[in-house]
Amino acid sequence: MNPHLIVLDLDGTLLTDEKTISVHTKAVLAEARRQGHEVMIATGRPFRASKLYYEALDLSTPIVNFNGAYVHHPKSRAFAATHSPIALNMVHDIVDSLAPFELDNVLAEVMDDVYIQRHDDQLLDISSSGNPKVTTGPLIQTLKTSPTSILLQAKEQQVALIRQHLADTKADLIDHRRWGDPWHVIEIVRNGVHKAKGVAHVSRELGIPSERIIAFGDEDNDLEMIDYAGVGVAMGNAIPQLKHIANEITDSNNDDGIAALLVDRLQLKL
């Protein structure tokens, strides 16, 4: 069988709700690699927060972070890394334009440095994995470099309104996603940046065409990737929009959905 590129989202996909990789799924992925297939991660997380899982799978492939805004190879400097930050002046313009919505907080990440408008233990807890340098204070004063991504934290009832505002006024400049429940957070990246773009870059470098990409996801930041892949797979716990466009629907992240589909699709024998 020709080699396939297996692309894994992390949260809600590869990871169980306890943020672990099941023993069975790990064994199936190892067998897929033994039989010549490539395995990679494509996540909204920064690399510092995904390195643990990259190492747990003993991967030797590039990785897509920040939903495609940063693509690099942790083990090879020869790989053509890409970084697509948001223009600094646009960040300040966005924050200013959202004044009527009374944001709870704004957080910016410059690769592995974190800038947060107001100290918030809960938001920092999910953003500080890997021990980044954290700077607290108004972004207009502290943020001096174009960030890789921005997080907007708002009241639940404001999230849809904010996203509509961004779609109406900034669609040509940025893309945005809502985090999965229970987080009322909107993540912003530069326009045209998404996981599919990062995966396409990796697939070209590996010489594996899109029709031999098997990609797994569960949330709206996986939509382009699932649509792009030759076999786009929605987890059983995925949002309805993703299931609607997926080629396949497998079991949930807590029920070894990745393993079940790969054993069947790639005819793996453990």
PDB file of N, CA and C in Angstrom, residues 125-172:
ATOM      1  N   ASP A 125      -3.787  29.419  32.914  1.00  0.00           N
ATOM      2  CA  ASP A 125      -3.563  27.998  33.155  1.00  0.00           C
ATOM      3  C   ASP A 125      -3.565  27.209  31.851  1.00  0.00           C
ATOM      4  N   ILE A 126      -4.458  27.585  30.923  1.00  0.00           N
ATOM      5  CA  ILE A 126      -4.531  26.855  29.658  1.00  0.00           C
ATOM      6  C   ILE A 126      -3.561  27.401  28.616  1.00  0.00           C
ATOM      7  N   SER A 127      -2.910  28.517  28.923  1.00  0.00           N
ATOM      8  CA  SER A 127      -1.995  29.139  27.968  1.00  0.00           C
ATOM      9  C   SER A 127      -0.538  29.062  28.394  1.00  0.00           C
ATOM     10  N   SER A 128      -0.305  28.567  29.602  1.00  0.00           N
ATOM     11  CA  SER A 128       1.057  28.618  30.122  1.00  0.00           C
ATOM     12  C   SER A 128       1.779  27.275  30.111  1.00  0.00           C
ATOM     13  N   SER A 129       1.185  26.283  29.455  1.00  0.00           N
ATOM     14  CA  SER A 129       1.866  25.004  29.326  1.00  0.00           C
ATOM     15  C   SER A 129       3.200  25.208  28.610  1.00  0.00           C
ATOM     16  N   GLY A 130       4.244  24.598  29.140  1.00  0.00           N
ATOM     17  CA  GLY A 130       5.570  24.769  28.560  1.00  0.00           C
ATOM     18  C   GLY A 130       6.329  25.948  29.118  1.00  0.00           C
ATOM     19  N   ASN A 131       5.770  26.592  30.135  1.00  0.00           N
ATOM     20  CA  ASN A 131       6.440  27.691  30.839  1.00  0.00           C
ATOM     21  C   ASN A 131       6.898  28.834  29.928  1.00  0.00           C
ATOM     22  N   PRO A 132       5.961  29.470  29.228  1.00  0.00           N
ATOM     23  CA  PRO A 132       6.343  30.610  28.397  1.00  0.00           C
ATOM     24  C   PRO A 132       6.651  31.829  29.260  1.00  0.00           C
ATOM     25  N   LYS A 133       7.279  32.803  28.663  1.00  0.00           N
ATOM     26  CA  LYS A 133       7.438  34.095  29.317  1.00  0.00           C
ATOM     27  C   LYS A 133       6.094  34.809  29.259  1.00  0.00           C
ATOM     28  N   VAL A 134       5.576  35.235  30.406  1.00  0.00           N
ATOM     29  CA  VAL A 134       4.257  35.873  30.473  1.00  0.00           C
ATOM     30  C   VAL A 134       4.413  37.332  30.871  1.00  0.00           C
ATOM     31  N   THR A 135       3.829  38.224  30.078  1.00  0.00           N
ATOM     32  CA  THR A 135       3.836  39.655  30.362  1.00  0.00           C
ATOM     33  C   THR A 135       2.406  40.120  30.542  1.00  0.00           C
ATOM     34  N   THR A 136       2.131  40.808  31.665  1.00  0.00           N
ATOM     35  CA  THR A 136       0.777  41.265  31.971  1.00  0.00           C
ATOM     36  C   THR A 136       0.688  42.782  31.856  1.00  0.00           C
ATOM     37  N   GLY A 137      -0.394  43.249  31.247  1.00  0.00           N
ATOM     38  CA  GLY A 137      -0.618  44.682  31.109  1.00  0.00           C
ATOM     39  C   GLY A 137      -1.312  44.993  29.803  1.00  0.00           C
ATOM     40  N   PRO A 138      -1.769  46.238  29.614  1.00  0.00           N
ATOM     41  CA  PRO A 138      -2.450  46.616  28.370  1.00  0.00           C
ATOM     42  C   PRO A 138      -1.587  46.305  27.149  1.00  0.00           C
ATOM     43  N   LEU A 139      -2.172  45.597  26.180  1.00  0.00           N
ATOM     44  CA  LEU A 139      -1.396  45.188  25.010  1.00  0.00           C
ATOM     45  C   LEU A 139      -0.855  46.372  24.222  1.00  0.00           C
ATOM     46  N   ILE A 140      -1.551  47.487  24.257  1.00  0.00           N
ATOM     47  CA  ILE A 140      -1.092  48.678  23.544  1.00  0.00           C
ATOM     48  C   ILE A 140       0.282  49.118  24.045  1.00  0.00           C
ATOM     49  N   GLN A 141       0.589  48.765  25.310  1.00  0.00           N
ATOM     50  CA  GLN A 141       1.874  49.131  25.907  1.00  0.00           C
ATOM     51  C   GLN A 141       2.884  47.998  25.876  1.00  0.00           C
ATOM     52  N   THR A 142       2.431  46.766  26.074  1.00  0.00           N
ATOM     53  CA  THR A 142       3.363  45.649  26.250  1.00  0.00           C
ATOM     54  C   THR A 142       3.709  44.908  24.967  1.00  0.00           C
ATOM     55  N   LEU A 143       2.751  44.829  24.026  1.00  0.00           N
ATOM     56  CA  LEU A 143       2.960  44.035  22.817  1.00  0.00           C
ATOM     57  C   LEU A 143       3.677  44.871  21.760  1.00  0.00           C
ATOM     58  N   LYS A 144       4.897  44.489  21.448  1.00  0.00           N
ATOM     59  CA  LYS A 144       5.710  45.249  20.494  1.00  0.00           C
ATOM     60  C   LYS A 144       6.051  44.452  19.236  1.00  0.00           C
ATOM     61  N   THR A 145       5.577  43.203  19.163  1.00  0.00           N
ATOM     62  CA  THR A 145       5.871  42.324  18.034  1.00  0.00           C
ATOM     63  C   THR A 145       4.582  41.740  17.479  1.00  0.00           C
ATOM     64  N   SER A 146       4.514  41.565  16.175  1.00  0.00           N
ATOM     65  CA  SER A 146       3.322  40.973  15.562  1.00  0.00           C
ATOM     66  C   SER A 146       3.081  39.573  16.130  1.00  0.00           C
ATOM     67  N   PRO A 147       1.893  39.321  16.702  1.00  0.00           N
ATOM     68  CA  PRO A 147       1.650  38.039  17.364  1.00  0.00           C
ATOM     69  C   PRO A 147       1.231  36.923  16.406  1.00  0.00           C
ATOM     70  N   THR A 148       1.500  35.705  16.828  1.00  0.00           N
ATOM     71  CA  THR A 148       1.093  34.526  16.059  1.00  0.00           C
ATOM     72  C   THR A 148      -0.412  34.347  16.120  1.00  0.00           C
ATOM     73  N   SER A 149      -0.990  34.614  17.283  1.00  0.00           N
ATOM     74  CA  SER A 149      -2.444  34.503  17.444  1.00  0.00           C
ATOM     75  C   SER A 149      -2.916  35.416  18.570  1.00  0.00           C
ATOM     76  N   ILE A 150      -4.222  35.679  18.585  1.00  0.00           N
ATOM     77  CA  ILE A 150      -4.850  36.471  19.642  1.00  0.00           C
ATOM     78  C   ILE A 150      -6.029  35.679  20.188  1.00  0.00           C
ATOM     79  N   LEU A 151      -6.226  35.736  21.494  1.00  0.00           N
ATOM     80  CA  LEU A 151      -7.394  35.134  22.127  1.00  0.00           C
ATOM     81  C   LEU A 151      -8.241  36.242  22.732  1.00  0.00           C
ATOM     82  N   LEU A 152      -9.530  36.239  22.395  1.00  0.00           N
ATOM     83  CA  LEU A 152     -10.477  37.187  22.973  1.00  0.00           C
ATOM     84  C   LEU A 152     -11.402  36.424  23.906  1.00  0.00           C
ATOM     85  N   GLN A 153     -11.441  36.820  25.162  1.00  0.00           N
ATOM     86  CA  GLN A 153     -12.333  36.187  26.127  1.00  0.00           C
ATOM     87  C   GLN A 153     -13.512  37.128  26.382  1.00  0.00           C
ATOM     88  N   ALA A 154     -14.730  36.584  26.244  1.00  0.00           N
ATOM     89  CA  ALA A 154     -15.926  37.424  26.351  1.00  0.00           C
ATOM     90  C   ALA A 154     -17.035  36.674  27.067  1.00  0.00           C
ATOM     91  N   LYS A 155     -18.092  37.392  27.398  1.00  0.00           N
ATOM     92  CA  LYS A 155     -19.286  36.748  27.949  1.00  0.00           C
ATOM     93  C   LYS A 155     -19.897  35.838  26.875  1.00  0.00           C
ATOM     94  N   GLU A 156     -20.501  34.758  27.309  1.00  0.00           N
ATOM     95  CA  GLU A 156     -21.031  33.768  26.366  1.00  0.00           C
ATOM     96  C   GLU A 156     -21.977  34.396  25.348  1.00  0.00           C
ATOM     97  N   GLN A 157     -22.848  35.276  25.817  1.00  0.00           N
ATOM     98  CA  GLN A 157     -23.847  35.867  24.928  1.00  0.00           C
ATOM     99  C   GLN A 157     -23.252  36.862  23.946  1.00  0.00           C
ATOM    100  N   GLN A 158     -21.976  37.232  24.161  1.00  0.00           N
ATOM    101  CA  GLN A 158     -21.322  38.200  23.288  1.00  0.00           C
ATOM    102  C   GLN A 158     -20.507  37.539  22.166  1.00  0.00           C
ATOM    103  N   VAL A 159     -20.208  36.260  22.323  1.00  0.00           N
ATOM    104  CA  VAL A 159     -19.291  35.598  21.395  1.00  0.00           C
ATOM    105  C   VAL A 159     -19.786  35.649  19.954  1.00  0.00           C
ATOM    106  N   ALA A 160     -21.025  35.275  19.719  1.00  0.00           N
ATOM    107  CA  ALA A 160     -21.564  35.276  18.356  1.00  0.00           C
ATOM    108  C   ALA A 160     -21.588  36.692  17.779  1.00  0.00           C
ATOM    109  N   LEU A 161     -21.909  37.678  18.610  1.00  0.00           N
ATOM    110  CA  LEU A 161     -21.951  39.063  18.146  1.00  0.00           C
ATOM    111  C   LEU A 161     -20.557  39.561  17.768  1.00  0.00           C
ATOM    112  N   ILE A 162     -19.573  39.193  18.565  1.00  0.00           N
ATOM    113  CA  ILE A 162     -18.196  39.598  18.272  1.00  0.00           C
ATOM    114  C   ILE A 162     -17.724  38.959  16.971  1.00  0.00           C
ATOM    115  N   ARG A 163     -18.022  37.684  16.796  1.00  0.00           N
ATOM    116  CA  ARG A 163     -17.598  37.002  15.573  1.00  0.00           C
ATOM    117  C   ARG A 163     -18.274  37.610  14.346  1.00  0.00           C
ATOM    118  N   GLN A 164     -19.525  38.008  14.497  1.00  0.00           N
ATOM    119  CA  GLN A 164     -20.216  38.644  13.376  1.00  0.00           C
ATOM    120  C   GLN A 164     -19.582  39.993  13.061  1.00  0.00           C
ATOM    121  N   HIS A 165     -19.232  40.740  14.118  1.00  0.00           N
ATOM    122  CA  HIS A 165     -18.560  42.023  13.929  1.00  0.00           C
ATOM    123  C   HIS A 165     -17.239  41.839  13.182  1.00  0.00           C
ATOM    124  N   LEU A 166     -16.474  40.840  13.581  1.00  0.00           N
ATOM    125  CA  LEU A 166     -15.200  40.578  12.923  1.00  0.00           C
ATOM    126  C   LEU A 166     -15.400  40.156  11.471  1.00  0.00           C
ATOM    127  N   ALA A 167     -16.424  39.359  11.225  1.00  0.00           N
ATOM    128  CA  ALA A 167     -16.723  38.924   9.855  1.00  0.00           C
ATOM    129  C   ALA A 167     -17.135  40.106   8.986  1.00  0.00           C
ATOM    130  N   ASP A 168     -17.858  41.037   9.576  1.00  0.00           N
ATOM    131  CA  ASP A 168     -18.349  42.198   8.819  1.00  0.00           C
ATOM    132  C   ASP A 168     -17.269  43.235   8.554  1.00  0.00           C
ATOM    133  N   THR A 169     -16.292  43.334   9.453  1.00  0.00           N
ATOM    134  CA  THR A 169     -15.331  44.442   9.367  1.00  0.00           C
ATOM    135  C   THR A 169     -13.886  44.034   9.103  1.00  0.00           C
ATOM    136  N   LYS A 170     -13.517  42.783   9.377  1.00  0.00           N
ATOM    137  CA  LYS A 170     -12.106  42.386   9.282  1.00  0.00           C
ATOM    138  C   LYS A 170     -11.891  41.113   8.468  1.00  0.00           C
ATOM    139  N   ALA A 171     -12.872  40.702   7.693  1.00  0.00           N
ATOM    140  CA  ALA A 171     -12.808  39.411   7.010  1.00  0.00           C
ATOM    141  C   ALA A 171     -11.638  39.296   6.047  1.00  0.00           C
ATOM    142  N   ASP A 172     -11.210  40.416   5.486  1.00  0.00           N
ATOM    143  CA  ASP A 172     -10.105  40.375   4.527  1.00  0.00           C
ATOM    144  C   ASP A 172      -8.738  40.372   5.208  1.00  0.00           C
TER     145      ASP A 172
END
